[in-house]
PDB file of C-alpha atoms and ligand atoms in Angstrom:
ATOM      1  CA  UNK A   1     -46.377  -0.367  25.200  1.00 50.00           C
ATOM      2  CA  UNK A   2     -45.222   1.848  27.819  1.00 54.00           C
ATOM      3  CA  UNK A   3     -42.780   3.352  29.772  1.00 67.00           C
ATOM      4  CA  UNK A   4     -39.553   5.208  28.774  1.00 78.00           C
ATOM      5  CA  UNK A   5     -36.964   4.043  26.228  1.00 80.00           C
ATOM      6  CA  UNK A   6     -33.538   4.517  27.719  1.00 83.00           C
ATOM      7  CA  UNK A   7     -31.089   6.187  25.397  1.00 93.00           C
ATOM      8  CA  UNK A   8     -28.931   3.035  24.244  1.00 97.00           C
ATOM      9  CA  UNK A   9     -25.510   5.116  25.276  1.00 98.00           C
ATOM     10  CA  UNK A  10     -26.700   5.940  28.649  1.00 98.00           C
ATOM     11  CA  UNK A  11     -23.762   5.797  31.190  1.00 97.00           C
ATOM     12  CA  UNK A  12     -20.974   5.182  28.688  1.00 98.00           C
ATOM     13  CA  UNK A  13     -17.952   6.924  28.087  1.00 99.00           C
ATOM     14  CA  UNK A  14     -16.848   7.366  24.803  1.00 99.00           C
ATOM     15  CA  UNK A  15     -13.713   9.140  22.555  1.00 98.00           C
ATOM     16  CA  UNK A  16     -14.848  10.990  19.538  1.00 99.00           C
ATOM     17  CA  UNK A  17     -11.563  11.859  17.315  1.00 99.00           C
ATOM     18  CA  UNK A  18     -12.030  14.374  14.352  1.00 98.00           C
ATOM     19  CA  UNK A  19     -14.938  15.688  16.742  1.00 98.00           C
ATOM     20  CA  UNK A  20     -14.630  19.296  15.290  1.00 98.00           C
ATOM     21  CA  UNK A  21     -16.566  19.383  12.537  1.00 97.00           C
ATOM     22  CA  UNK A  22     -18.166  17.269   9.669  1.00 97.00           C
ATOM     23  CA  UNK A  23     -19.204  13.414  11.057  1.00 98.00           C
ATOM     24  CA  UNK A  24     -17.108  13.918  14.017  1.00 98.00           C
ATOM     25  CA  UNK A  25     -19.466  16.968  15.569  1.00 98.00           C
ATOM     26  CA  UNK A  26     -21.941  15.236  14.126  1.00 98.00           C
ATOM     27  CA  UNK A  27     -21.078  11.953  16.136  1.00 98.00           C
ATOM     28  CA  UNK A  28     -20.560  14.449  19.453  1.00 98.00           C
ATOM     29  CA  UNK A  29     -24.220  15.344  19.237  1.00 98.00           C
ATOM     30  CA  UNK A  30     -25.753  12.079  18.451  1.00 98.00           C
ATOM     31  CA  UNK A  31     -23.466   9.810  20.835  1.00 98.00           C
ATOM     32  CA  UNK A  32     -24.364  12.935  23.404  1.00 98.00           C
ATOM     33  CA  UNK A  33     -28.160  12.505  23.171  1.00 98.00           C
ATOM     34  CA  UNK A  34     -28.126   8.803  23.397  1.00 98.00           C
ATOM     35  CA  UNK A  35     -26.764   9.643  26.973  1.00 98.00           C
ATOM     36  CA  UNK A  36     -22.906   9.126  26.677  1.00 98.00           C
ATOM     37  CA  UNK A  37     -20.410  11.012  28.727  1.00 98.00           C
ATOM     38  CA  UNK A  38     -17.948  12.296  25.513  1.00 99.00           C
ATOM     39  CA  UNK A  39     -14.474  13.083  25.238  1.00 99.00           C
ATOM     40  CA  UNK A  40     -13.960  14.893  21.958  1.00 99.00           C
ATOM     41  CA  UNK A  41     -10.362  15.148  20.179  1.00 99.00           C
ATOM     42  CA  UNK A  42      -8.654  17.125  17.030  1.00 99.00           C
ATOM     43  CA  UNK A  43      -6.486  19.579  16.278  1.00 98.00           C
ATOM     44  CA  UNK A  44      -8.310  22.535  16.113  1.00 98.00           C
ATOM     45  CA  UNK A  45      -9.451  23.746  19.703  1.00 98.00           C
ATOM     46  CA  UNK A  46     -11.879  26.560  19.145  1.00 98.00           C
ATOM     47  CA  UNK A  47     -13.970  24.674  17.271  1.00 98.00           C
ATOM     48  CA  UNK A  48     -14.040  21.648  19.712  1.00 99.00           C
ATOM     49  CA  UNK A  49     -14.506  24.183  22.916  1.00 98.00           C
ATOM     50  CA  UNK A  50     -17.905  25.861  20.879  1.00 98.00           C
ATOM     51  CA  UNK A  51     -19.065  22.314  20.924  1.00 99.00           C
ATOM     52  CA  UNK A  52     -18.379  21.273  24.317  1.00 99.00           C
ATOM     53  CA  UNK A  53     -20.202  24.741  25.306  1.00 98.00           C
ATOM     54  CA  UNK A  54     -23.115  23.718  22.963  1.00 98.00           C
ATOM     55  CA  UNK A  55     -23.186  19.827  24.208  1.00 98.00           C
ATOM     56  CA  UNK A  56     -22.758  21.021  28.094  1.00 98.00           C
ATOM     57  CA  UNK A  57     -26.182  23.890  27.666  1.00 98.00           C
ATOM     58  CA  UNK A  58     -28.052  20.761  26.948  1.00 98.00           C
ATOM     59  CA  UNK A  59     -26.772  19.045  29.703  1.00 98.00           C
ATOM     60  CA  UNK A  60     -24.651  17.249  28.282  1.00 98.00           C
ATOM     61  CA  UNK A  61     -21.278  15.813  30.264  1.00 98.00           C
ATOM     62  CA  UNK A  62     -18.569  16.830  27.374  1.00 99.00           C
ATOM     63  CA  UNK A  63     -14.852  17.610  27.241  1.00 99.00           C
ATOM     64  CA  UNK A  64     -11.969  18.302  24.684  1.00 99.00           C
ATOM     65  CA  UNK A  65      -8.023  17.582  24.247  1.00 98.00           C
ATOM     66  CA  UNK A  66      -6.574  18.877  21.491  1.00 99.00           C
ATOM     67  CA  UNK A  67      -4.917  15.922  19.711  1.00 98.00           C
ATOM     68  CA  UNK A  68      -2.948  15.209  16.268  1.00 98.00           C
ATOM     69  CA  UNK A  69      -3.619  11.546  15.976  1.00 98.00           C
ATOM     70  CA  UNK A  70      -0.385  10.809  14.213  1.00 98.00           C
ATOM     71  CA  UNK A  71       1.579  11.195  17.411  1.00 98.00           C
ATOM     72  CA  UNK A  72       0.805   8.164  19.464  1.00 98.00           C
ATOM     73  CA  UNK A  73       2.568   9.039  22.436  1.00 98.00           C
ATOM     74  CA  UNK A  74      -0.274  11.806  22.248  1.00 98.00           C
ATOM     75  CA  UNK A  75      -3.362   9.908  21.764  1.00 99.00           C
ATOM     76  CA  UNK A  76      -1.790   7.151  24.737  1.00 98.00           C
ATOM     77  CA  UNK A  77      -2.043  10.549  27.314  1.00 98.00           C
ATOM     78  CA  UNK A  78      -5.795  11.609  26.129  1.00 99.00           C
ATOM     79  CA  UNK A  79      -6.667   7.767  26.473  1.00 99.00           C
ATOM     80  CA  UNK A  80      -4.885   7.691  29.965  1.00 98.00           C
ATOM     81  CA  UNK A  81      -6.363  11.183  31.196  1.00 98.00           C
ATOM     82  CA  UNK A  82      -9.835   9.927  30.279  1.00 98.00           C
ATOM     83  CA  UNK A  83      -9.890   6.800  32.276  1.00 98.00           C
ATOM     84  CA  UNK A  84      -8.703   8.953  34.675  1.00 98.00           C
ATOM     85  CA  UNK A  85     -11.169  11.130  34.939  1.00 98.00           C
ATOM     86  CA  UNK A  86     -14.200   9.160  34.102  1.00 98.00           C
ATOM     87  CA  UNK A  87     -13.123   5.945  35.496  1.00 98.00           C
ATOM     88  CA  UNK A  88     -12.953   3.458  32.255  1.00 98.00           C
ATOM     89  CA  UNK A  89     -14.204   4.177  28.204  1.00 98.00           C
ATOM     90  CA  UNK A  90     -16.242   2.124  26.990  1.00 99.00           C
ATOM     91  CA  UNK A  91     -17.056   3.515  23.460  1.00 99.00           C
ATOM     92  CA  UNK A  92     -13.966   4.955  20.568  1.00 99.00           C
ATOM     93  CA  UNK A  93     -14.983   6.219  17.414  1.00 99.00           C
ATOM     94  CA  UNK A  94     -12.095   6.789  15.482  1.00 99.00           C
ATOM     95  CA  UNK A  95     -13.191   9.025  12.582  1.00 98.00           C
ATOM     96  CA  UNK A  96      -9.878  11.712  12.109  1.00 98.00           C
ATOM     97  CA  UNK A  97      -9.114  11.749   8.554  1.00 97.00           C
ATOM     98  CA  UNK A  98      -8.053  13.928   5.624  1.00 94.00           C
ATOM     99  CA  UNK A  99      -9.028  13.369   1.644  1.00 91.00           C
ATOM    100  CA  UNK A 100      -6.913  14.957  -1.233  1.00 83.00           C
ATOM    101  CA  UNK A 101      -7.462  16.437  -4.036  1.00 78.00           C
ATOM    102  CA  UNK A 102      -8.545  14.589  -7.238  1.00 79.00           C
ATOM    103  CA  UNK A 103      -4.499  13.824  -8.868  1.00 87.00           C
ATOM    104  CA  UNK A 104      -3.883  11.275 -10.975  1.00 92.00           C
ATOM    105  CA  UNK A 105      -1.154   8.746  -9.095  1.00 93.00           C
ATOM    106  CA  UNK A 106       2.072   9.321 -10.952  1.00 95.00           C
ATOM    107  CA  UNK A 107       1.660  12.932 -10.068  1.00 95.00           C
ATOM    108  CA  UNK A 108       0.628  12.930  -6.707  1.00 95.00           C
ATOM    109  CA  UNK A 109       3.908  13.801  -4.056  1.00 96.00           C
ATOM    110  CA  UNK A 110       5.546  11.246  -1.769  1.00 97.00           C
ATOM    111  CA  UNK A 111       4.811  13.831   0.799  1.00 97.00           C
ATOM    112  CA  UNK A 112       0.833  13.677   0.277  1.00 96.00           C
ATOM    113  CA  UNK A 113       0.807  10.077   0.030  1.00 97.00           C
ATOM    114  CA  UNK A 114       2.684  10.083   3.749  1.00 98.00           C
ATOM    115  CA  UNK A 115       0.501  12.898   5.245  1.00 97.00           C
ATOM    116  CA  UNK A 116      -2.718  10.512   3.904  1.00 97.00           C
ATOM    117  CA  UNK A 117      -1.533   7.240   5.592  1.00 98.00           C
ATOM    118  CA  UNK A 118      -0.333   8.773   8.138  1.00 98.00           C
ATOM    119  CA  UNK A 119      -3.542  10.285   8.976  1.00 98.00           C
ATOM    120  CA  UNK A 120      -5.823   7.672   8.174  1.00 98.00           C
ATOM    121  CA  UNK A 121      -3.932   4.683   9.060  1.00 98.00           C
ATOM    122  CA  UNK A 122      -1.254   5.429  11.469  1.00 98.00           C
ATOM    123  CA  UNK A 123      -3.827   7.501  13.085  1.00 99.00           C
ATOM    124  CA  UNK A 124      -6.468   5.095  13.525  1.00 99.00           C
ATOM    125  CA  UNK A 125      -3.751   2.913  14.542  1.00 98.00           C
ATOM    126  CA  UNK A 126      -2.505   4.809  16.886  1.00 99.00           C
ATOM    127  CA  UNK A 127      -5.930   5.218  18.653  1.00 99.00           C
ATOM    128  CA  UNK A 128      -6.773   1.356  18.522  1.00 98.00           C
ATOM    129  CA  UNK A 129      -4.140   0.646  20.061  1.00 98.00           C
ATOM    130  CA  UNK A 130      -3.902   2.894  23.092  1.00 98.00           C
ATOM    131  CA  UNK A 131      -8.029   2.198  23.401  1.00 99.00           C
ATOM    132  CA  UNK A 132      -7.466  -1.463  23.391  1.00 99.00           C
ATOM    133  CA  UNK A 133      -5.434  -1.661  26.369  1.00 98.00           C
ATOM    134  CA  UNK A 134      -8.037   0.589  28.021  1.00 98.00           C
ATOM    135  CA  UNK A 135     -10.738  -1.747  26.836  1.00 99.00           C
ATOM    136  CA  UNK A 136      -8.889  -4.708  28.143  1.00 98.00           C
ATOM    137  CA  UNK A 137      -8.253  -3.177  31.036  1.00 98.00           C
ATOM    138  CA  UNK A 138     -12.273  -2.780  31.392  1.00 98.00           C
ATOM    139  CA  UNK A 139     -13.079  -5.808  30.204  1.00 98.00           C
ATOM    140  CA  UNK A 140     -15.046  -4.717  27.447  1.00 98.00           C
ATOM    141  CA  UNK A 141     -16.028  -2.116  24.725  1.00 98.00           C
ATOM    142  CA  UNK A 142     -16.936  -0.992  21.036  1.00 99.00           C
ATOM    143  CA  UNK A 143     -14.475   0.704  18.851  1.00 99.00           C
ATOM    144  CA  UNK A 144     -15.990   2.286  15.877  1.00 99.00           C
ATOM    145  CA  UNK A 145     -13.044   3.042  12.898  1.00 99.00           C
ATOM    146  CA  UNK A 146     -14.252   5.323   9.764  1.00 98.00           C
ATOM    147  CA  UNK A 147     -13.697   3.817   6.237  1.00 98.00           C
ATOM    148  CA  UNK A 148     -14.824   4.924   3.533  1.00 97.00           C
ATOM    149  CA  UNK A 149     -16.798   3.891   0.091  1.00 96.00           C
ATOM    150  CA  UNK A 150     -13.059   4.402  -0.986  1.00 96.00           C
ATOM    151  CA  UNK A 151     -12.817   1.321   1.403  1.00 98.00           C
ATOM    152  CA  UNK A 152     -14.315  -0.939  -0.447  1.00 97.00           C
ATOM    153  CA  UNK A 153     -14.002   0.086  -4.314  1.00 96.00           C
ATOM    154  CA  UNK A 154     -11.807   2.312  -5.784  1.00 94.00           C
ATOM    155  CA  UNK A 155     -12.500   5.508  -7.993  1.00 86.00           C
ATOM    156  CA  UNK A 156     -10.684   6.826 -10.735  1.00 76.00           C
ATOM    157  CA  UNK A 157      -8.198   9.087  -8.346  1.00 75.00           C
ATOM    158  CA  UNK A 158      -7.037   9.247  -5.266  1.00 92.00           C
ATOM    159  CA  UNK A 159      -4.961   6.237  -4.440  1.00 96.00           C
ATOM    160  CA  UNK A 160      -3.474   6.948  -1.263  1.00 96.00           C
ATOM    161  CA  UNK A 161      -7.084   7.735  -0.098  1.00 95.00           C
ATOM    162  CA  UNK A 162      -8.112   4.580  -1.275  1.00 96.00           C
ATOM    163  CA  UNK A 163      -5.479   2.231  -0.085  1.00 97.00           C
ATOM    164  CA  UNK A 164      -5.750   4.427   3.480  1.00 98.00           C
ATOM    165  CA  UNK A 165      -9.436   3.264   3.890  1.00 98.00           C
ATOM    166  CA  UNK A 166      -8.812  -0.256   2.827  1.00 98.00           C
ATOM    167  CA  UNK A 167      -6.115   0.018   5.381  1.00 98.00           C
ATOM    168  CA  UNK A 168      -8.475   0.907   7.955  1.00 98.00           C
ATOM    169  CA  UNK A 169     -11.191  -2.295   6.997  1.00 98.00           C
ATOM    170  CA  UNK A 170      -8.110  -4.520   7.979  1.00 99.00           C
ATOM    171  CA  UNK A 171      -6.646  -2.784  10.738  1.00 99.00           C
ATOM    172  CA  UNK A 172     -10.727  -3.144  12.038  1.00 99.00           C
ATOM    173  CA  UNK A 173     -11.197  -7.251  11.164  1.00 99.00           C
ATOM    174  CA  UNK A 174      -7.886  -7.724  12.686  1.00 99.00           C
ATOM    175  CA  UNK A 175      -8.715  -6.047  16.318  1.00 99.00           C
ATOM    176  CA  UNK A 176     -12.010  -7.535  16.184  1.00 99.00           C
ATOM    177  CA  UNK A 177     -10.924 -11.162  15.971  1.00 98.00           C
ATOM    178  CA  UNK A 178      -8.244 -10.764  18.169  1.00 98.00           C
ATOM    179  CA  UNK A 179      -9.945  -9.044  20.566  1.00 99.00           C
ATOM    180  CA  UNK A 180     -13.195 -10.845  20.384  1.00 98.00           C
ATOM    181  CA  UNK A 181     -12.385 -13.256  23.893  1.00 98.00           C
ATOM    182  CA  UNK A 182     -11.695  -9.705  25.597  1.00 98.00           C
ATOM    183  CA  UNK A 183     -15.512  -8.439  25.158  1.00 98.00           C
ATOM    184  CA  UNK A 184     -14.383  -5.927  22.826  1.00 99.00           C
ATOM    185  CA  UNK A 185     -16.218  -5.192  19.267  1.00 99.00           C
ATOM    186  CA  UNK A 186     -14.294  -3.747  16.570  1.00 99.00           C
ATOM    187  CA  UNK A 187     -16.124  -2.391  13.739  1.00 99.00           C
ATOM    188  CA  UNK A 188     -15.642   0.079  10.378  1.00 99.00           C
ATOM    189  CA  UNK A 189     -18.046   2.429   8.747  1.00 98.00           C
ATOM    190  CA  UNK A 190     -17.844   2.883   5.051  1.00 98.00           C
ATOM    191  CA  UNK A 191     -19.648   6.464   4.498  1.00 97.00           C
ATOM    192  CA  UNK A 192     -20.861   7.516   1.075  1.00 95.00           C
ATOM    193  CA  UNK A 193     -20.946  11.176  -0.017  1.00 93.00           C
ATOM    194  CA  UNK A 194     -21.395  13.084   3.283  1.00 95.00           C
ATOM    195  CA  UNK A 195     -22.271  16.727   3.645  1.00 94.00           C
ATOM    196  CA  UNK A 196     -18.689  18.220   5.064  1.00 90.00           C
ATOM    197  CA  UNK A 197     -17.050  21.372   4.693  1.00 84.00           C
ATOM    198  CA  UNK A 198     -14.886  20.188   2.365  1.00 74.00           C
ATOM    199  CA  UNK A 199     -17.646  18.442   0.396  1.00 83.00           C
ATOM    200  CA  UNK A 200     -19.669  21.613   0.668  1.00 84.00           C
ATOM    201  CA  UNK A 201     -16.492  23.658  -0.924  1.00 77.00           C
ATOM    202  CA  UNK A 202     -16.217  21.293  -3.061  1.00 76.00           C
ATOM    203  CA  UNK A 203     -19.889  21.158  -5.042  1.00 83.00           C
ATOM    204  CA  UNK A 204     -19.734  25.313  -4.379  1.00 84.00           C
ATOM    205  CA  UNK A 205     -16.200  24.982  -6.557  1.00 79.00           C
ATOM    206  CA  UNK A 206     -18.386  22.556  -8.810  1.00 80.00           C
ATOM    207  CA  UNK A 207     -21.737  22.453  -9.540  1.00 83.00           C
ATOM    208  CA  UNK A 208     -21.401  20.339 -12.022  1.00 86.00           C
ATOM    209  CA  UNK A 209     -19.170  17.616  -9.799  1.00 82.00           C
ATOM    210  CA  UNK A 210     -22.479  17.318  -7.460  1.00 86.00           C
ATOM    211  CA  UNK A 211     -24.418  16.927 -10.334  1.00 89.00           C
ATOM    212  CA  UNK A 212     -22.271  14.102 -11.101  1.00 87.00           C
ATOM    213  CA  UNK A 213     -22.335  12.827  -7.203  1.00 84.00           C
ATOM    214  CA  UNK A 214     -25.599  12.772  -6.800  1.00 86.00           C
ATOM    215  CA  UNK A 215     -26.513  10.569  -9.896  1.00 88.00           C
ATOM    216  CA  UNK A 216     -23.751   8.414  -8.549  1.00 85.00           C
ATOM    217  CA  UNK A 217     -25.710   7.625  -5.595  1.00 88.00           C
ATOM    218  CA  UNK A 218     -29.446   5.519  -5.563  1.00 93.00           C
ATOM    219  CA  UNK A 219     -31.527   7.936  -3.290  1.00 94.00           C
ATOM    220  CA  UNK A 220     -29.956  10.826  -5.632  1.00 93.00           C
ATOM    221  CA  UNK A 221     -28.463  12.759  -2.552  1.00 93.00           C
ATOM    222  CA  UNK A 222     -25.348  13.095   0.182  1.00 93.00           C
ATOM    223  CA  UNK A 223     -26.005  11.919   4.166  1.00 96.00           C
ATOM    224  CA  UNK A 224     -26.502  14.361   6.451  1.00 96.00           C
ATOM    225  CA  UNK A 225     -23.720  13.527   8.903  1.00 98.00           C
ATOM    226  CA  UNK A 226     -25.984  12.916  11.727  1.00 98.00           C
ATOM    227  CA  UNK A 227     -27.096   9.785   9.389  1.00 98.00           C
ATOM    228  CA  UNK A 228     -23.988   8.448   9.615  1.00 98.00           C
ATOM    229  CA  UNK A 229     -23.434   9.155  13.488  1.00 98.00           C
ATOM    230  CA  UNK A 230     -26.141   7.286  14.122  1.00 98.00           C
ATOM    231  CA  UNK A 231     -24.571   3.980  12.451  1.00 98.00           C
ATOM    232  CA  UNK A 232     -21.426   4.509  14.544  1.00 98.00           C
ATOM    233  CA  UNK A 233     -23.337   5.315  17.843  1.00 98.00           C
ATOM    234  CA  UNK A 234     -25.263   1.854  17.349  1.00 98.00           C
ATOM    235  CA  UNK A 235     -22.452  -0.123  16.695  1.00 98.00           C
ATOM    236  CA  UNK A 236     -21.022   1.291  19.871  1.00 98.00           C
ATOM    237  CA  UNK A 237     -23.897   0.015  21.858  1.00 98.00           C
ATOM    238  CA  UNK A 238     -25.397  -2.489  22.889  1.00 98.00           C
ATOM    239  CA  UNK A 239     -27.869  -3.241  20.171  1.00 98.00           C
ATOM    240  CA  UNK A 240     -25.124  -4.472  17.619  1.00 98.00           C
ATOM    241  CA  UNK A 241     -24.180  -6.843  20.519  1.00 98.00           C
ATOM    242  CA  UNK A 242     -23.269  -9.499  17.980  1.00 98.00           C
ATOM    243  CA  UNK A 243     -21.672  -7.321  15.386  1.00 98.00           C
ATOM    244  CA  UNK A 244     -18.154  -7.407  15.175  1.00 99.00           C
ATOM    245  CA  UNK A 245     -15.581  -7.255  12.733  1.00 99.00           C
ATOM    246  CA  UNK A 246     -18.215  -5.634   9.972  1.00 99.00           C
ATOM    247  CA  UNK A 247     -17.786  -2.889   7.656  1.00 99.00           C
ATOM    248  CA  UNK A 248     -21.239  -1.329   7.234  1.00 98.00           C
ATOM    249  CA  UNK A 249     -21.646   1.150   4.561  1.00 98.00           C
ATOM    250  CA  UNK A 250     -23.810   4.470   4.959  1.00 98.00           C
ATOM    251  CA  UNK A 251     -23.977   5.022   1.233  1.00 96.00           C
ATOM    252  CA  UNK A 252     -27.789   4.882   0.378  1.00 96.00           C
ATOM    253  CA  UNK A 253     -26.962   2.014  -1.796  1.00 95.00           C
ATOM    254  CA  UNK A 254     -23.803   3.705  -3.338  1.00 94.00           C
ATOM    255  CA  UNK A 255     -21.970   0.156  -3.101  1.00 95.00           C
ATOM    256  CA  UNK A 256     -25.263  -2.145  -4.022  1.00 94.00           C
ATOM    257  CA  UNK A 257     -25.372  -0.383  -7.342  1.00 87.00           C
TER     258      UNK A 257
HETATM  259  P1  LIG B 301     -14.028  16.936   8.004  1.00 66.46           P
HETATM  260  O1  LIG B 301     -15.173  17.819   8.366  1.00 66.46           O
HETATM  261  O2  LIG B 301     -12.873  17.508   7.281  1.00 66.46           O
HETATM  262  O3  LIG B 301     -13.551  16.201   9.351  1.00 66.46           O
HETATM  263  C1  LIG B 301     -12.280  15.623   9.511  1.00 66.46           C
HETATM  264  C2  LIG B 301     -11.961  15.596  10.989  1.00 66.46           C
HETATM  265  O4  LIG B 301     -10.708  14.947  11.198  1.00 66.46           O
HETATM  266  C3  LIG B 301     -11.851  17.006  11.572  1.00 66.46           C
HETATM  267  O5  LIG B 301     -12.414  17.033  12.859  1.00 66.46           O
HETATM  268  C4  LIG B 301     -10.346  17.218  11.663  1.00 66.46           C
HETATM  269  O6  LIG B 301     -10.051  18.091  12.733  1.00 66.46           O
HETATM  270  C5  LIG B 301      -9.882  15.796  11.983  1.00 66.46           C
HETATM  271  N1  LIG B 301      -8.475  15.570  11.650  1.00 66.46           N
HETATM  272  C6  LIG B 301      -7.881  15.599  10.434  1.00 66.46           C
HETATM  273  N2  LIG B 301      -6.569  15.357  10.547  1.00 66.46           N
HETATM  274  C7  LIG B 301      -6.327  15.160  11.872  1.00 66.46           C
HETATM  275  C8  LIG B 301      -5.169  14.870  12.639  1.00 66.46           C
HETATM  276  N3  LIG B 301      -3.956  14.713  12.066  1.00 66.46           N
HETATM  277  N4  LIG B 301      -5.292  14.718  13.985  1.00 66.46           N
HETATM  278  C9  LIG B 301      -6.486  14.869  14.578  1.00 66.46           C
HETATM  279  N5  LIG B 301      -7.622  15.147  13.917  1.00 66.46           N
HETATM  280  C10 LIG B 301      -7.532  15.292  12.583  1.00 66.46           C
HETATM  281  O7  LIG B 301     -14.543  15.762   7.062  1.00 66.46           O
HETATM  282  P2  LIG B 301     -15.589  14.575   7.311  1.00 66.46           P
HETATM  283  O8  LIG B 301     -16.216  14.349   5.996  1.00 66.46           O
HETATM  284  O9  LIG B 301     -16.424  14.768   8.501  1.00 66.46           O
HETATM  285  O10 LIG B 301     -14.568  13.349   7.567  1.00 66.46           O
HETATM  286  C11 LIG B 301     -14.611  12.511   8.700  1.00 66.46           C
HETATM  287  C12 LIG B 301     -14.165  11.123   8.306  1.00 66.46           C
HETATM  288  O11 LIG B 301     -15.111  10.598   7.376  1.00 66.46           O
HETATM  289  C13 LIG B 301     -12.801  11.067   7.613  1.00 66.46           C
HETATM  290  O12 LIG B 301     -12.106   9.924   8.082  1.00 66.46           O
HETATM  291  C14 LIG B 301     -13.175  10.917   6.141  1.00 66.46           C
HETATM  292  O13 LIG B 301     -12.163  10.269   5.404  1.00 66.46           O
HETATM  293  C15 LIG B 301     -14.429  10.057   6.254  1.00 66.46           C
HETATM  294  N6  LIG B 301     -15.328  10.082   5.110  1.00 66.46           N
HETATM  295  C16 LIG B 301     -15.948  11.232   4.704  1.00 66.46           C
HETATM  296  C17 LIG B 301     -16.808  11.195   3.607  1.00 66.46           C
HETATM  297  C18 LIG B 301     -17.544  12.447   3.114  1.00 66.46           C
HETATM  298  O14 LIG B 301     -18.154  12.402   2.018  1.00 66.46           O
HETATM  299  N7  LIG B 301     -17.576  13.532   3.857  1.00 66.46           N
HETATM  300  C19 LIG B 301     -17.030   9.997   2.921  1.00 66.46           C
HETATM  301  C20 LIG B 301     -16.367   8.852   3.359  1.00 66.46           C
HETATM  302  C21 LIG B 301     -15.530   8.890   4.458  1.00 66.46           C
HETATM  303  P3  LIG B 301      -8.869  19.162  12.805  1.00 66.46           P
HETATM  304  O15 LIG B 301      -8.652  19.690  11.427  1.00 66.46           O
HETATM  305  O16 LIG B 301      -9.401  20.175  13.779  1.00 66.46           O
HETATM  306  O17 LIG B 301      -7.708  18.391  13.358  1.00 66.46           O
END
């Protein structure tokens, strides 16, 4: 064999949201070096300019807005402004989200339950929706939406996490068989125990809770988040051409077990 392998993003433009830190940056990075032009979103702008400024020294076309997904009028301008600038998008990975902390149900507020589904639903809504009608518009593209292992099974807390991710695997088969005659993929990622800030905090808080996470899971460790980036930037391309309407967990076999 010979020749070079063009980098399967090459040419597209695509919307990271919850691009400033954890699997969003990660997803920057990765959907950056397989040649995409990337339009990075969240709500907390110093981190997301350091990124851009990191992404652009490797020559990298990147840019930022900073967005709160649960205001759609909001997430309708950054789509607008995008196709705008960069003539169409072809790729969305919509990957804002928020956990909670480990309460049993009947104590958890009404207030936490709304600030979870609003997030994780009514956020990923909001971008699907606003995407779509780009996508349409285009006549094609991949939408990538971030479940969760929560997604598919539930633990022994965290409800509103739970039903928020389940949420987002039918919010994801709905768009993708409606949208299927359009050109447009729709598909979920179902993550296992990622590294993240807040899972970092979390096993520093608790050595004894990654213990615990780590025997949970078959290869015995978390993902680096550039693992799962990876997953979403394929689906986004053109290699998981006939993959739509899918929930793939990145779990190392978390789910299987
Ligand atoms: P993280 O580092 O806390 O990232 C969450 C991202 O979402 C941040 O960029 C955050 O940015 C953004 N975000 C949160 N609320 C937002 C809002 N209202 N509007 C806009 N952006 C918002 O954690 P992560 O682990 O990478 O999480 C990314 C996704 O993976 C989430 O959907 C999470 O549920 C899912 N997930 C994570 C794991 C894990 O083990 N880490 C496992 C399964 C699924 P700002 O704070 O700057 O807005």
């Amino acid at each position: 064999m010979s020749g070079t392998v063009t980098p399967v993003l090459e040419g597209r433009v695509a919307l990271v949201h919850g691009a400033s830190s954890g699997i969003g940056a990660a997803a920057a990075r990765v959907f950056a070096r397989h040649g995409a032009t990337v339009v990075l979103t969240a709500r907390r702008e110093d981190r997301l300019r350091a990124l851009v400024e990191q992404l652009r020294a490797t020559g990298a076309d990147a840019s930022h807005h900073v967005l709160d997904v649960r205001d759609g009028e909001a997430v309708r301008r950054v789509v607008e402004r995008t196709v705008e600038r960069h003539g169409r998008l072809d790729a969305a990975f919509n990957n804002a989200g928020v956990g909670l902390p480990r309460t049993p149900m009947h104590l958890i507020e009404d207030a936490t339950y709304e600030h979870v589904v609003g997030t994780n639903v009514t956020g990923v809504w909001n971008c699907m929706r606003h995407e779509l009608a780009a996508m349409v518009e285009g006549k094609g593209g991949a939408i990538v939406n971030t479940s969760s292992v929560g997604g598919l099974v539930a633990s022994s807390t965290g409800a509103p996490y739970i039903a928020s991710k389940h949420a987002v695997i039918g919010l994801t088969k709905a768009a993708a068989v409606e949208y299927a005659s359009h050109g447009i993929r729709v598909n979920a990622i179902a993550p296992g125990l990622t590294r993240s800030e807040m899972i970092d905090a979390w096993f520093a808080s608790s050595p004894e809770a990654e213990e615990r996470a780590h025997r949970s899971a078959p290869q015995g460790r978390a993902a680096d988040p550039e693992e799962v980036a990876e997953t979403a930037a394929w689906l986004c391309s053109d290699l998981a051409s006939f993959v739509t309407g899918a929930t793939v967990p990145v779990d190392g076999g978390r789910t299987a077990w």
